[in-house]
């Protein structure tokens, strides 16, 4: 049977394209049909409803934004849910609360299906290059069923244990990502406001021990004022909210993340919801203007 893929957003479309280009027989659906064109051209079967994906596929990747979208696609809470998931492996690749994922696994297993968490680390460019890192969680047999299919999308797949360990690992990784990019934006802003040569800043950072793919890409965006999204402000803010919620639930302090949460919220309020996460620099700039206005 075909493999299914539901959700062709900023990350999902390049991931699905890599699957079909690698020869995976793929059947896809997306709420916004216009996004399916490149998949059809690459050889995927595009269907008119999510239900058709589940009719044709035994293993289905879900790359959906939010818990409500997942529940809607699966018909969770309706009489049709069991028929939708029974005998199928559901692979949750998006980012939700760990509590939601654990509950979803219980419901899928009770209905006779299999369930695997496979959230990924990486943004749009690594997704296009097939260089994502998957964090796998679930029953071992289900994980091993999914693992071979991840190759075209992910250069590494790391076992994290039982559900929801995969999502907890993703949130832990995103603490580092969010605070790193915010720190880089503040570093850029500091250098810019002191009149430093920004290409020299790039040279120093690229040559030192802090250099990374993320620092090179995001600093390039900051210098070029190119905020075309790889990971959009609205999505990062939602990730930040999920991390904060998990931290509070476990009585874990998250002081750096809390500052970032405020800054990304301010960036969203400034009208940059669809810009890349590097656009958090706009909130920092706004705070600088506020300081100057008070003085």
PDB file of C-alpha atoms in Angstrom:
ATOM      1  CA  UNK A   1       0.000   0.000   0.000  1.00  0.00           C
ATOM      2  CA  UNK A   2       0.954   3.638  -0.391  1.00  0.00           C
ATOM      3  CA  UNK A   3       2.548   5.689   2.378  1.00  0.00           C
ATOM      4  CA  UNK A   4       0.440   8.670   3.417  1.00  0.00           C
ATOM      5  CA  UNK A   5       1.503  12.234   4.154  1.00  0.00           C
ATOM      6  CA  UNK A   6      -0.884  14.823   5.568  1.00  0.00           C
ATOM      7  CA  UNK A   7       0.204  18.451   6.018  1.00  0.00           C
ATOM      8  CA  UNK A   8       2.223  20.264   3.349  1.00  0.00           C
ATOM      9  CA  UNK A   9       3.206  23.453   5.129  1.00  0.00           C
ATOM     10  CA  UNK A  10       6.567  25.174   5.415  1.00  0.00           C
ATOM     11  CA  UNK A  11       8.247  21.943   6.556  1.00  0.00           C
ATOM     12  CA  UNK A  12       5.860  19.283   5.335  1.00  0.00           C
ATOM     13  CA  UNK A  13       6.055  20.004   1.630  1.00  0.00           C
ATOM     14  CA  UNK A  14       9.851  19.662   1.256  1.00  0.00           C
ATOM     15  CA  UNK A  15       9.789  16.581   3.489  1.00  0.00           C
ATOM     16  CA  UNK A  16       7.100  14.932   1.375  1.00  0.00           C
ATOM     17  CA  UNK A  17       8.915  15.913  -1.824  1.00  0.00           C
ATOM     18  CA  UNK A  18      12.051  14.167  -0.603  1.00  0.00           C
ATOM     19  CA  UNK A  19      10.031  11.022   0.097  1.00  0.00           C
ATOM     20  CA  UNK A  20       8.427  10.858  -3.333  1.00  0.00           C
ATOM     21  CA  UNK A  21      11.659  11.737  -5.137  1.00  0.00           C
ATOM     22  CA  UNK A  22      13.302   8.807  -3.348  1.00  0.00           C
ATOM     23  CA  UNK A  23      10.709   6.493  -4.870  1.00  0.00           C
ATOM     24  CA  UNK A  24       8.296   6.198  -1.962  1.00  0.00           C
ATOM     25  CA  UNK A  25       4.746   5.560  -3.273  1.00  0.00           C
ATOM     26  CA  UNK A  26       3.137   8.544  -1.606  1.00  0.00           C
ATOM     27  CA  UNK A  27      -0.470   9.662  -1.294  1.00  0.00           C
ATOM     28  CA  UNK A  28      -0.888  13.195   0.050  1.00  0.00           C
ATOM     29  CA  UNK A  29      -3.540  15.611   1.219  1.00  0.00           C
ATOM     30  CA  UNK A  30      -3.368  19.217   2.352  1.00  0.00           C
ATOM     31  CA  UNK A  31      -6.153  21.505   3.517  1.00  0.00           C
ATOM     32  CA  UNK A  32      -4.935  24.183   1.074  1.00  0.00           C
ATOM     33  CA  UNK A  33      -5.015  22.288  -2.207  1.00  0.00           C
ATOM     34  CA  UNK A  34      -2.801  24.801  -4.028  1.00  0.00           C
ATOM     35  CA  UNK A  35       0.211  23.528  -2.086  1.00  0.00           C
ATOM     36  CA  UNK A  36      -0.078  20.031  -3.558  1.00  0.00           C
ATOM     37  CA  UNK A  37       1.016  20.981  -7.101  1.00  0.00           C
ATOM     38  CA  UNK A  38       4.751  20.227  -6.695  1.00  0.00           C
ATOM     39  CA  UNK A  39       3.912  16.865  -5.108  1.00  0.00           C
ATOM     40  CA  UNK A  40       1.688  15.899  -8.027  1.00  0.00           C
ATOM     41  CA  UNK A  41       4.403  16.926 -10.481  1.00  0.00           C
ATOM     42  CA  UNK A  42       6.953  14.823  -8.587  1.00  0.00           C
ATOM     43  CA  UNK A  43       4.778  11.721  -8.829  1.00  0.00           C
ATOM     44  CA  UNK A  44       2.733  11.664  -5.626  1.00  0.00           C
ATOM     45  CA  UNK A  45      -0.960  10.827  -5.679  1.00  0.00           C
ATOM     46  CA  UNK A  46      -2.965  13.845  -4.523  1.00  0.00           C
ATOM     47  CA  UNK A  47      -6.379  13.048  -3.022  1.00  0.00           C
ATOM     48  CA  UNK A  48      -9.332  15.234  -2.182  1.00  0.00           C
ATOM     49  CA  UNK A  49      -9.680  14.404   1.513  1.00  0.00           C
ATOM     50  CA  UNK A  50      -7.702  13.162   4.489  1.00  0.00           C
ATOM     51  CA  UNK A  51     -10.059  10.189   4.681  1.00  0.00           C
ATOM     52  CA  UNK A  52      -8.809   9.017   1.278  1.00  0.00           C
ATOM     53  CA  UNK A  53      -5.242   9.002   2.582  1.00  0.00           C
ATOM     54  CA  UNK A  54      -6.247   6.616   5.355  1.00  0.00           C
ATOM     55  CA  UNK A  55      -8.184   4.433   2.917  1.00  0.00           C
ATOM     56  CA  UNK A  56      -5.109   3.956   0.730  1.00  0.00           C
ATOM     57  CA  UNK A  57      -2.185   3.984   3.187  1.00  0.00           C
ATOM     58  CA  UNK A  58      -1.191   1.754   6.079  1.00  0.00           C
ATOM     59  CA  UNK A  59       1.453   4.162   7.426  1.00  0.00           C
ATOM     60  CA  UNK A  60       0.648   7.872   7.576  1.00  0.00           C
ATOM     61  CA  UNK A  61       2.934  10.788   8.409  1.00  0.00           C
ATOM     62  CA  UNK A  62       1.187  13.743  10.057  1.00  0.00           C
ATOM     63  CA  UNK A  63       2.973  17.103   9.777  1.00  0.00           C
ATOM     64  CA  UNK A  64       0.186  19.287  11.099  1.00  0.00           C
ATOM     65  CA  UNK A  65       0.125  22.561  13.014  1.00  0.00           C
ATOM     66  CA  UNK A  66      -1.695  22.084  16.279  1.00  0.00           C
ATOM     67  CA  UNK A  67      -3.604  19.526  18.239  1.00  0.00           C
ATOM     68  CA  UNK A  68      -7.026  20.471  16.879  1.00  0.00           C
ATOM     69  CA  UNK A  69      -5.851  19.830  13.315  1.00  0.00           C
ATOM     70  CA  UNK A  70      -4.557  16.379  14.268  1.00  0.00           C
ATOM     71  CA  UNK A  71      -7.763  15.429  16.053  1.00  0.00           C
ATOM     72  CA  UNK A  72      -9.826  16.670  13.108  1.00  0.00           C
ATOM     73  CA  UNK A  73      -7.863  14.683  10.522  1.00  0.00           C
ATOM     74  CA  UNK A  74      -8.071  11.510  12.617  1.00  0.00           C
ATOM     75  CA  UNK A  75     -11.690  12.014  13.581  1.00  0.00           C
ATOM     76  CA  UNK A  76     -10.655  11.633  17.191  1.00  0.00           C
ATOM     77  CA  UNK A  77     -13.614  11.742  19.519  1.00  0.00           C
ATOM     78  CA  UNK A  78     -15.984  10.542  16.790  1.00  0.00           C
ATOM     79  CA  UNK A  79     -17.296   7.025  16.018  1.00  0.00           C
ATOM     80  CA  UNK A  80     -15.091   6.920  12.894  1.00  0.00           C
ATOM     81  CA  UNK A  81     -11.801   7.268  14.759  1.00  0.00           C
ATOM     82  CA  UNK A  82     -11.281   3.550  15.334  1.00  0.00           C
ATOM     83  CA  UNK A  83     -11.877   2.695  11.673  1.00  0.00           C
ATOM     84  CA  UNK A  84      -9.472   5.436  10.628  1.00  0.00           C
ATOM     85  CA  UNK A  85      -6.510   4.258  12.723  1.00  0.00           C
ATOM     86  CA  UNK A  86      -7.068   0.495  13.172  1.00  0.00           C
ATOM     87  CA  UNK A  87      -4.336  -1.504  11.476  1.00  0.00           C
ATOM     88  CA  UNK A  88      -2.395   1.639  10.602  1.00  0.00           C
ATOM     89  CA  UNK A  89       0.744   3.294  11.929  1.00  0.00           C
ATOM     90  CA  UNK A  90       0.283   6.971  12.768  1.00  0.00           C
ATOM     91  CA  UNK A  91       3.523   8.983  12.760  1.00  0.00           C
ATOM     92  CA  UNK A  92       3.236  12.323  14.556  1.00  0.00           C
ATOM     93  CA  UNK A  93       5.997  14.594  13.213  1.00  0.00           C
ATOM     94  CA  UNK A  94       4.700  17.980  14.338  1.00  0.00           C
ATOM     95  CA  UNK A  95       5.080  19.716  17.683  1.00  0.00           C
ATOM     96  CA  UNK A  96       2.354  19.476  20.312  1.00  0.00           C
ATOM     97  CA  UNK A  97       2.241  19.171  24.069  1.00  0.00           C
ATOM     98  CA  UNK A  98       3.718  15.913  25.341  1.00  0.00           C
ATOM     99  CA  UNK A  99       0.489  15.319  27.274  1.00  0.00           C
ATOM    100  CA  UNK A 100      -1.547  15.470  24.056  1.00  0.00           C
ATOM    101  CA  UNK A 101       0.786  13.010  22.339  1.00  0.00           C
ATOM    102  CA  UNK A 102       0.670  10.528  25.213  1.00  0.00           C
ATOM    103  CA  UNK A 103      -3.125  10.635  25.168  1.00  0.00           C
ATOM    104  CA  UNK A 104      -3.216  10.210  21.411  1.00  0.00           C
ATOM    105  CA  UNK A 105      -0.949   7.175  21.601  1.00  0.00           C
ATOM    106  CA  UNK A 106      -3.246   5.572  24.176  1.00  0.00           C
ATOM    107  CA  UNK A 107      -6.280   6.148  21.959  1.00  0.00           C
ATOM    108  CA  UNK A 108      -4.579   4.857  18.804  1.00  0.00           C
ATOM    109  CA  UNK A 109      -3.336   1.714  20.543  1.00  0.00           C
ATOM    110  CA  UNK A 110      -6.761   1.083  22.069  1.00  0.00           C
ATOM    111  CA  UNK A 111      -8.284   1.299  18.584  1.00  0.00           C
ATOM    112  CA  UNK A 112      -5.868  -1.283  17.183  1.00  0.00           C
ATOM    113  CA  UNK A 113      -3.331   1.016  15.554  1.00  0.00           C
ATOM    114  CA  UNK A 114       0.349   1.810  16.064  1.00  0.00           C
ATOM    115  CA  UNK A 115       1.754   5.189  17.041  1.00  0.00           C
ATOM    116  CA  UNK A 116       5.193   6.772  16.732  1.00  0.00           C
ATOM    117  CA  UNK A 117       6.434  10.225  17.657  1.00  0.00           C
ATOM    118  CA  UNK A 118       8.965  11.546  15.160  1.00  0.00           C
ATOM    119  CA  UNK A 119       9.305  15.309  15.654  1.00  0.00           C
ATOM    120  CA  UNK A 120      12.230  16.794  13.781  1.00  0.00           C
ATOM    121  CA  UNK A 121      14.959  19.299  14.502  1.00  0.00           C
ATOM    122  CA  UNK A 122      15.711  21.653  11.647  1.00  0.00           C
ATOM    123  CA  UNK A 123      14.046  24.346   9.578  1.00  0.00           C
ATOM    124  CA  UNK A 124      13.038  24.718   5.948  1.00  0.00           C
ATOM    125  CA  UNK A 125      16.504  24.546   4.383  1.00  0.00           C
ATOM    126  CA  UNK A 126      17.524  21.335   6.200  1.00  0.00           C
ATOM    127  CA  UNK A 127      14.075  19.961   5.303  1.00  0.00           C
ATOM    128  CA  UNK A 128      14.724  20.659   1.618  1.00  0.00           C
ATOM    129  CA  UNK A 129      18.177  19.071   1.861  1.00  0.00           C
ATOM    130  CA  UNK A 130      16.965  15.974   3.724  1.00  0.00           C
ATOM    131  CA  UNK A 131      19.152  16.938   6.688  1.00  0.00           C
ATOM    132  CA  UNK A 132      16.624  16.918   9.500  1.00  0.00           C
ATOM    133  CA  UNK A 133      17.127  15.015  12.747  1.00  0.00           C
ATOM    134  CA  UNK A 134      14.210  12.872  13.907  1.00  0.00           C
ATOM    135  CA  UNK A 135      13.560  12.107  17.571  1.00  0.00           C
ATOM    136  CA  UNK A 136      11.753   8.766  17.703  1.00  0.00           C
ATOM    137  CA  UNK A 137       9.547   7.507  20.502  1.00  0.00           C
ATOM    138  CA  UNK A 138       7.081   4.659  20.724  1.00  0.00           C
ATOM    139  CA  UNK A 139       6.861   0.903  20.975  1.00  0.00           C
ATOM    140  CA  UNK A 140      10.034  -0.622  19.479  1.00  0.00           C
ATOM    141  CA  UNK A 141       8.276  -2.595  16.730  1.00  0.00           C
ATOM    142  CA  UNK A 142       6.435   0.500  15.537  1.00  0.00           C
ATOM    143  CA  UNK A 143       9.599   2.603  15.631  1.00  0.00           C
ATOM    144  CA  UNK A 144      11.477   0.052  13.537  1.00  0.00           C
ATOM    145  CA  UNK A 145       8.656   0.033  10.994  1.00  0.00           C
ATOM    146  CA  UNK A 146       8.979   3.799  10.571  1.00  0.00           C
ATOM    147  CA  UNK A 147      12.755   4.161  10.671  1.00  0.00           C
ATOM    148  CA  UNK A 148      13.553   3.029   7.073  1.00  0.00           C
ATOM    149  CA  UNK A 149      11.137   5.575   5.625  1.00  0.00           C
ATOM    150  CA  UNK A 150      12.849   8.500   7.347  1.00  0.00           C
ATOM    151  CA  UNK A 151      16.053   8.297   5.300  1.00  0.00           C
ATOM    152  CA  UNK A 152      15.038  10.701   2.510  1.00  0.00           C
ATOM    153  CA  UNK A 153      13.926  13.299   5.067  1.00  0.00           C
ATOM    154  CA  UNK A 154      16.378  12.878   7.950  1.00  0.00           C
ATOM    155  CA  UNK A 155      20.105  12.231   8.032  1.00  0.00           C
ATOM    156  CA  UNK A 156      19.809  11.026  11.632  1.00  0.00           C
ATOM    157  CA  UNK A 157      17.062   9.326  13.639  1.00  0.00           C
ATOM    158  CA  UNK A 158      17.646   9.112  17.397  1.00  0.00           C
ATOM    159  CA  UNK A 159      15.731   6.746  19.684  1.00  0.00           C
ATOM    160  CA  UNK A 160      14.406   8.659  22.681  1.00  0.00           C
ATOM    161  CA  UNK A 161      12.380   5.969  24.481  1.00  0.00           C
ATOM    162  CA  UNK A 162       8.634   5.696  25.107  1.00  0.00           C
ATOM    163  CA  UNK A 163       6.080   8.354  24.156  1.00  0.00           C
ATOM    164  CA  UNK A 164       6.248  11.304  24.898  1.00  0.00           C
ATOM    165  CA  UNK A 165      10.071  11.272  25.118  1.00  0.00           C
ATOM    166  CA  UNK A 166      10.407  12.302  21.485  1.00  0.00           C
ATOM    167  CA  UNK A 167       8.424  15.489  21.980  1.00  0.00           C
ATOM    168  CA  UNK A 168      10.108  16.277  25.273  1.00  0.00           C
ATOM    169  CA  UNK A 169      13.465  15.947  23.496  1.00  0.00           C
ATOM    170  CA  UNK A 170      12.241  18.254  20.723  1.00  0.00           C
ATOM    171  CA  UNK A 171      11.235  20.864  23.295  1.00  0.00           C
ATOM    172  CA  UNK A 172      14.618  20.580  25.023  1.00  0.00           C
ATOM    173  CA  UNK A 173      16.402  21.096  21.694  1.00  0.00           C
ATOM    174  CA  UNK A 174      14.197  24.089  20.928  1.00  0.00           C
ATOM    175  CA  UNK A 175      15.201  25.786  24.186  1.00  0.00           C
ATOM    176  CA  UNK A 176      18.735  25.878  22.809  1.00  0.00           C
ATOM    177  CA  UNK A 177      17.597  26.945  19.325  1.00  0.00           C
ATOM    178  CA  UNK A 178      15.328  29.769  20.463  1.00  0.00           C
ATOM    179  CA  UNK A 179      17.732  31.228  23.001  1.00  0.00           C
ATOM    180  CA  UNK A 180      20.665  30.922  20.558  1.00  0.00           C
ATOM    181  CA  UNK A 181      18.939  32.757  17.722  1.00  0.00           C
ATOM    182  CA  UNK A 182      17.650  35.429  20.100  1.00  0.00           C
ATOM    183  CA  UNK A 183      21.160  35.913  21.482  1.00  0.00           C
ATOM    184  CA  UNK A 184      22.551  36.178  17.961  1.00  0.00           C
ATOM    185  CA  UNK A 185      19.940  38.812  17.079  1.00  0.00           C
ATOM    186  CA  UNK A 186      20.905  40.815  20.163  1.00  0.00           C
ATOM    187  CA  UNK A 187      24.607  40.473  19.283  1.00  0.00           C
ATOM    188  CA  UNK A 188      23.882  41.759  15.778  1.00  0.00           C
ATOM    189  CA  UNK A 189      21.819  44.650  17.172  1.00  0.00           C
ATOM    190  CA  UNK A 190      24.573  45.594  19.633  1.00  0.00           C
ATOM    191  CA  UNK A 191      27.214  45.620  16.860  1.00  0.00           C
ATOM    192  CA  UNK A 192      24.949  47.497  14.453  1.00  0.00           C
ATOM    193  CA  UNK A 193      24.088  50.244  16.952  1.00  0.00           C
ATOM    194  CA  UNK A 194      27.785  50.716  17.740  1.00  0.00           C
ATOM    195  CA  UNK A 195      28.547  51.241  14.062  1.00  0.00           C
ATOM    196  CA  UNK A 196      30.698  48.127  13.714  1.00  0.00           C
ATOM    197  CA  UNK A 197      31.417  46.581  10.333  1.00  0.00           C
ATOM    198  CA  UNK A 198      28.848  43.779  10.192  1.00  0.00           C
ATOM    199  CA  UNK A 199      30.911  41.783   7.711  1.00  0.00           C
ATOM    200  CA  UNK A 200      33.712  41.791  10.280  1.00  0.00           C
ATOM    201  CA  UNK A 201      31.212  40.506  12.832  1.00  0.00           C
ATOM    202  CA  UNK A 202      30.371  37.713  10.421  1.00  0.00           C
ATOM    203  CA  UNK A 203      34.081  36.938   9.925  1.00  0.00           C
ATOM    204  CA  UNK A 204      34.728  36.727  13.668  1.00  0.00           C
ATOM    205  CA  UNK A 205      31.702  34.557  14.407  1.00  0.00           C
ATOM    206  CA  UNK A 206      32.252  32.266  11.417  1.00  0.00           C
ATOM    207  CA  UNK A 207      35.873  31.729  12.436  1.00  0.00           C
ATOM    208  CA  UNK A 208      35.294  31.022  16.118  1.00  0.00           C
ATOM    209  CA  UNK A 209      34.089  28.191  18.289  1.00  0.00           C
ATOM    210  CA  UNK A 210      30.490  29.426  18.267  1.00  0.00           C
ATOM    211  CA  UNK A 211      30.128  29.042  14.505  1.00  0.00           C
ATOM    212  CA  UNK A 212      27.363  26.705  13.359  1.00  0.00           C
ATOM    213  CA  UNK A 213      24.970  26.249  10.480  1.00  0.00           C
ATOM    214  CA  UNK A 214      22.333  28.149  12.410  1.00  0.00           C
ATOM    215  CA  UNK A 215      24.646  31.075  13.245  1.00  0.00           C
ATOM    216  CA  UNK A 216      25.788  31.396   9.633  1.00  0.00           C
ATOM    217  CA  UNK A 217      22.276  31.250   8.188  1.00  0.00           C
ATOM    218  CA  UNK A 218      20.611  33.551  10.709  1.00  0.00           C
ATOM    219  CA  UNK A 219      23.422  36.117  10.754  1.00  0.00           C
ATOM    220  CA  UNK A 220      23.213  36.237   6.962  1.00  0.00           C
ATOM    221  CA  UNK A 221      19.517  36.982   7.281  1.00  0.00           C
ATOM    222  CA  UNK A 222      20.121  39.701   9.845  1.00  0.00           C
ATOM    223  CA  UNK A 223      22.831  41.424   7.810  1.00  0.00           C
ATOM    224  CA  UNK A 224      20.827  41.184   4.587  1.00  0.00           C
ATOM    225  CA  UNK A 225      17.507  42.019   6.275  1.00  0.00           C
ATOM    226  CA  UNK A 226      16.140  38.889   4.600  1.00  0.00           C
ATOM    227  CA  UNK A 227      13.332  37.546   6.750  1.00  0.00           C
ATOM    228  CA  UNK A 228      11.840  35.036   4.312  1.00  0.00           C
ATOM    229  CA  UNK A 229      10.698  32.296   6.689  1.00  0.00           C
ATOM    230  CA  UNK A 230      12.589  29.122   7.436  1.00  0.00           C
ATOM    231  CA  UNK A 231      10.975  28.938  10.875  1.00  0.00           C
ATOM    232  CA  UNK A 232       8.309  31.634  11.208  1.00  0.00           C
ATOM    233  CA  UNK A 233       7.846  33.882  14.238  1.00  0.00           C
ATOM    234  CA  UNK A 234       4.304  32.593  14.875  1.00  0.00           C
ATOM    235  CA  UNK A 235       5.484  28.978  14.846  1.00  0.00           C
ATOM    236  CA  UNK A 236       8.453  29.687  17.108  1.00  0.00           C
ATOM    237  CA  UNK A 237       6.222  31.547  19.547  1.00  0.00           C
ATOM    238  CA  UNK A 238       3.912  28.515  19.682  1.00  0.00           C
ATOM    239  CA  UNK A 239       6.935  26.267  20.325  1.00  0.00           C
ATOM    240  CA  UNK A 240       8.017  28.647  23.060  1.00  0.00           C
ATOM    241  CA  UNK A 241       4.564  28.411  24.632  1.00  0.00           C
ATOM    242  CA  UNK A 242       4.683  24.604  24.578  1.00  0.00           C
ATOM    243  CA  UNK A 243       8.100  24.572  26.238  1.00  0.00           C
ATOM    244  CA  UNK A 244       6.982  27.026  28.911  1.00  0.00           C
ATOM    245  CA  UNK A 245       3.889  24.926  29.584  1.00  0.00           C
ATOM    246  CA  UNK A 246       5.952  21.740  29.944  1.00  0.00           C
ATOM    247  CA  UNK A 247       8.417  23.555  32.198  1.00  0.00           C
ATOM    248  CA  UNK A 248       5.672  24.828  34.488  1.00  0.00           C
ATOM    249  CA  UNK A 249       4.069  21.378  34.626  1.00  0.00           C
ATOM    250  CA  UNK A 250       7.370  19.875  35.832  1.00  0.00           C
ATOM    251  CA  UNK A 251       8.284  22.818  38.130  1.00  0.00           C
ATOM    252  CA  UNK A 252      11.321  23.554  35.937  1.00  0.00           C
ATOM    253  CA  UNK A 253      12.763  27.077  35.802  1.00  0.00           C
ATOM    254  CA  UNK A 254      13.233  28.532  32.295  1.00  0.00           C
ATOM    255  CA  UNK A 255      14.559  32.080  32.777  1.00  0.00           C
ATOM    256  CA  UNK A 256      16.166  32.551  29.347  1.00  0.00           C
ATOM    257  CA  UNK A 257      13.210  31.038  27.564  1.00  0.00           C
ATOM    258  CA  UNK A 258      10.815  33.320  29.431  1.00  0.00           C
ATOM    259  CA  UNK A 259      12.645  36.404  28.107  1.00  0.00           C
ATOM    260  CA  UNK A 260      12.554  34.955  24.590  1.00  0.00           C
ATOM    261  CA  UNK A 261       8.853  34.225  24.973  1.00  0.00           C
ATOM    262  CA  UNK A 262       8.210  37.901  25.662  1.00  0.00           C
ATOM    263  CA  UNK A 263      10.397  39.046  22.752  1.00  0.00           C
ATOM    264  CA  UNK A 264       8.766  36.725  20.217  1.00  0.00           C
ATOM    265  CA  UNK A 265       5.356  37.850  21.432  1.00  0.00           C
ATOM    266  CA  UNK A 266       6.398  41.463  20.908  1.00  0.00           C
ATOM    267  CA  UNK A 267       7.714  40.612  17.426  1.00  0.00           C
ATOM    268  CA  UNK A 268       4.371  39.036  16.540  1.00  0.00           C
ATOM    269  CA  UNK A 269       2.544  42.119  17.791  1.00  0.00           C
ATOM    270  CA  UNK A 270       4.738  44.276  15.542  1.00  0.00           C
ATOM    271  CA  UNK A 271       3.326  42.448  12.511  1.00  0.00           C
ATOM    272  CA  UNK A 272       6.048  39.894  11.785  1.00  0.00           C
ATOM    273  CA  UNK A 273       4.093  36.657  12.292  1.00  0.00           C
ATOM    274  CA  UNK A 274       5.160  35.173   8.956  1.00  0.00           C
ATOM    275  CA  UNK A 275       8.770  36.383   9.035  1.00  0.00           C
ATOM    276  CA  UNK A 276      11.711  34.183   9.933  1.00  0.00           C
ATOM    277  CA  UNK A 277      12.587  33.810  13.609  1.00  0.00           C
ATOM    278  CA  UNK A 278      15.602  36.074  13.070  1.00  0.00           C
ATOM    279  CA  UNK A 279      13.042  38.892  12.875  1.00  0.00           C
ATOM    280  CA  UNK A 280      12.998  38.815  16.683  1.00  0.00           C
ATOM    281  CA  UNK A 281      15.590  41.563  16.217  1.00  0.00           C
ATOM    282  CA  UNK A 282      12.650  43.921  15.543  1.00  0.00           C
ATOM    283  CA  UNK A 283      11.455  43.517  19.140  1.00  0.00           C
ATOM    284  CA  UNK A 284      14.961  44.250  20.399  1.00  0.00           C
ATOM    285  CA  UNK A 285      15.099  47.352  18.190  1.00  0.00           C
ATOM    286  CA  UNK A 286      11.740  48.469  19.553  1.00  0.00           C
ATOM    287  CA  UNK A 287      13.015  48.129  23.117  1.00  0.00           C
ATOM    288  CA  UNK A 288      16.064  50.238  22.192  1.00  0.00           C
ATOM    289  CA  UNK A 289      13.784  52.967  20.807  1.00  0.00           C
ATOM    290  CA  UNK A 290      11.754  52.862  24.013  1.00  0.00           C
ATOM    291  CA  UNK A 291      14.921  53.294  26.120  1.00  0.00           C
ATOM    292  CA  UNK A 292      16.004  56.263  24.013  1.00  0.00           C
ATOM    293  CA  UNK A 293      12.560  57.835  24.209  1.00  0.00           C
ATOM    294  CA  UNK A 294      12.663  57.679  28.000  1.00  0.00           C
ATOM    295  CA  UNK A 295      16.101  59.269  28.079  1.00  0.00           C
TER     296      UNK A 295
END
